[in-house]
């Protein structure tokens, strides 16, 4: 029983330590302006026909503004989960057809348009976990 307690304690400490290390790797602004600029070009070519150029939604849901904030409030989705969904399910007519870096650039553009802060660190699959979608910084 004592060994089980020690093993569980060490596992818990390890998880706490790795979580702290992961959070320490997060920087203010987990995408760059250049990445978002590239994302706009890709968004316009692959996403705007359904989500509209202003991200207000059309045949696809809104990716900005009050409707997007409502979605975030309801789902409590994380940045990593949202990027994963976009990567696996979009564009609607050809899911998964873009390169991983292209999906990250599109997501960076969506973040920028919702007034999340850009920084000096490009968005990666790992740094997407750093993005707190709530509280929503954009205008509702």
Short mmCIF file of C-alpha atoms in Angstrom, two decimals:
data_model
loop_
_atom_site.label_atom_id
_atom_site.label_comp_id
_atom_site.label_asym_id
_atom_site.label_seq_id
_atom_site.Cartn_x
_atom_site.Cartn_y
_atom_site.Cartn_z
CA UNK A 1 0.00 0.00 0.00
CA UNK A 2 2.85 2.35 0.87
CA UNK A 3 4.50 1.68 -2.52
CA UNK A 4 1.24 2.53 -4.30
CA UNK A 5 0.99 5.79 -2.36
CA UNK A 6 4.60 6.71 -3.20
CA UNK A 7 4.08 5.83 -6.87
CA UNK A 8 0.90 7.91 -7.09
CA UNK A 9 2.57 10.81 -5.29
CA UNK A 10 5.54 10.75 -7.67
CA UNK A 11 3.20 10.57 -10.66
CA UNK A 12 1.21 13.55 -9.38
CA UNK A 13 4.39 15.56 -8.79
CA UNK A 14 5.64 14.68 -12.24
CA UNK A 15 2.37 15.86 -13.82
CA UNK A 16 2.44 19.09 -11.86
CA UNK A 17 6.05 19.72 -12.83
CA UNK A 18 5.46 19.02 -16.51
CA UNK A 19 2.41 21.30 -16.48
CA UNK A 20 4.50 24.07 -14.98
CA UNK A 21 7.18 23.56 -17.59
CA UNK A 22 4.60 23.62 -20.37
CA UNK A 23 3.07 26.84 -19.04
CA UNK A 24 6.51 28.39 -18.64
CA UNK A 25 7.08 27.85 -22.40
CA UNK A 26 4.03 29.97 -23.16
CA UNK A 27 4.81 33.52 -24.15
CA UNK A 28 2.53 36.53 -24.44
CA UNK A 29 1.24 36.34 -27.98
CA UNK A 30 1.53 32.85 -29.39
CA UNK A 31 1.41 33.80 -33.07
CA UNK A 32 3.21 36.40 -35.13
CA UNK A 33 1.84 39.25 -37.25
CA UNK A 34 3.60 37.76 -40.29
CA UNK A 35 1.93 34.42 -39.64
CA UNK A 36 -1.48 36.12 -39.40
CA UNK A 37 -0.81 38.07 -42.63
CA UNK A 38 -0.13 34.78 -44.43
CA UNK A 39 -3.23 33.38 -42.75
CA UNK A 40 -5.39 36.15 -44.24
CA UNK A 41 -4.38 35.15 -47.75
CA UNK A 42 -5.13 31.50 -46.99
CA UNK A 43 -8.37 32.36 -45.17
CA UNK A 44 -9.62 34.42 -48.11
CA UNK A 45 -8.85 31.55 -50.51
CA UNK A 46 -10.15 28.66 -48.38
CA UNK A 47 -12.54 29.90 -45.70
CA UNK A 48 -14.21 33.19 -46.62
CA UNK A 49 -16.76 31.63 -48.96
CA UNK A 50 -18.45 29.95 -45.97
CA UNK A 51 -17.36 32.08 -42.99
CA UNK A 52 -17.38 35.45 -44.85
CA UNK A 53 -14.43 37.81 -45.27
CA UNK A 54 -15.34 39.61 -42.03
CA UNK A 55 -15.63 36.28 -40.12
CA UNK A 56 -19.33 36.97 -39.42
CA UNK A 57 -20.47 33.57 -40.65
CA UNK A 58 -22.54 32.53 -43.62
CA UNK A 59 -23.07 28.90 -44.50
CA UNK A 60 -20.36 28.25 -41.87
CA UNK A 61 -20.43 29.58 -38.31
CA UNK A 62 -19.09 32.97 -37.27
CA UNK A 63 -15.39 33.04 -36.43
CA UNK A 64 -15.49 36.52 -34.94
CA UNK A 65 -17.63 38.91 -32.95
CA UNK A 66 -20.53 38.24 -30.61
CA UNK A 67 -21.53 34.92 -32.18
CA UNK A 68 -17.98 33.61 -31.89
CA UNK A 69 -17.76 34.81 -28.27
CA UNK A 70 -21.04 33.03 -27.53
CA UNK A 71 -19.62 29.84 -29.05
CA UNK A 72 -16.48 30.13 -26.93
CA UNK A 73 -18.51 30.80 -23.78
CA UNK A 74 -20.76 27.81 -24.45
CA UNK A 75 -18.15 25.25 -25.48
CA UNK A 76 -15.16 26.37 -23.37
CA UNK A 77 -13.03 25.12 -26.28
CA UNK A 78 -9.28 25.57 -25.97
CA UNK A 79 -6.95 26.98 -28.59
CA UNK A 80 -5.47 23.53 -29.19
CA UNK A 81 -8.93 21.98 -29.59
CA UNK A 82 -10.05 24.64 -32.02
CA UNK A 83 -6.89 24.32 -34.11
CA UNK A 84 -7.29 20.54 -34.11
CA UNK A 85 -10.90 20.85 -35.30
CA UNK A 86 -9.97 23.29 -38.06
CA UNK A 87 -7.11 21.04 -39.17
CA UNK A 88 -9.24 17.89 -39.29
CA UNK A 89 -12.52 19.29 -40.60
CA UNK A 90 -11.78 22.29 -42.81
CA UNK A 91 -12.17 23.42 -45.48
CA UNK A 92 -15.63 21.91 -45.69
CA UNK A 93 -15.23 20.74 -49.29
CA UNK A 94 -11.76 19.26 -48.72
CA UNK A 95 -11.08 18.50 -45.01
CA UNK A 96 -7.42 18.16 -44.08
CA UNK A 97 -6.22 19.28 -47.50
CA UNK A 98 -3.97 22.11 -46.31
CA UNK A 99 -0.49 21.83 -44.84
CA UNK A 100 -0.17 22.03 -41.02
CA UNK A 101 1.63 25.39 -41.27
CA UNK A 102 -1.21 26.74 -43.42
CA UNK A 103 -3.81 25.75 -40.85
CA UNK A 104 -1.75 27.41 -38.13
CA UNK A 105 -1.50 30.60 -40.20
CA UNK A 106 -5.28 30.65 -40.75
CA UNK A 107 -5.83 30.15 -37.02
CA UNK A 108 -3.35 32.98 -36.30
CA UNK A 109 -5.38 35.22 -38.61
CA UNK A 110 -8.62 34.28 -36.83
CA UNK A 111 -6.99 35.04 -33.48
CA UNK A 112 -5.67 38.38 -34.72
CA UNK A 113 -9.07 39.39 -36.09
CA UNK A 114 -10.57 38.64 -32.67
CA UNK A 115 -7.98 40.91 -31.02
CA UNK A 116 -5.87 38.23 -29.40
CA UNK A 117 -2.35 39.61 -29.00
CA UNK A 118 0.40 38.73 -31.45
CA UNK A 119 3.92 38.22 -30.22
CA UNK A 120 7.31 37.03 -31.36
CA UNK A 121 6.58 33.30 -31.17
CA UNK A 122 5.00 31.59 -34.19
CA UNK A 123 1.96 29.45 -33.51
CA UNK A 124 2.84 25.76 -33.46
CA UNK A 125 0.89 22.67 -32.49
CA UNK A 126 2.54 22.88 -29.07
CA UNK A 127 2.01 26.61 -28.46
CA UNK A 128 -1.67 26.31 -29.43
CA UNK A 129 -2.10 24.75 -25.98
CA UNK A 130 -0.98 28.10 -24.52
CA UNK A 131 -3.81 30.05 -26.12
CA UNK A 132 -6.58 30.82 -23.67
CA UNK A 133 -9.68 31.46 -25.76
CA UNK A 134 -11.43 32.91 -22.72
CA UNK A 135 -11.71 35.60 -21.68
CA UNK A 136 -12.57 36.72 -25.20
CA UNK A 137 -10.65 39.93 -25.98
CA UNK A 138 -12.66 40.98 -29.05
CA UNK A 139 -15.67 43.18 -29.37
CA UNK A 140 -18.93 41.38 -28.71
#
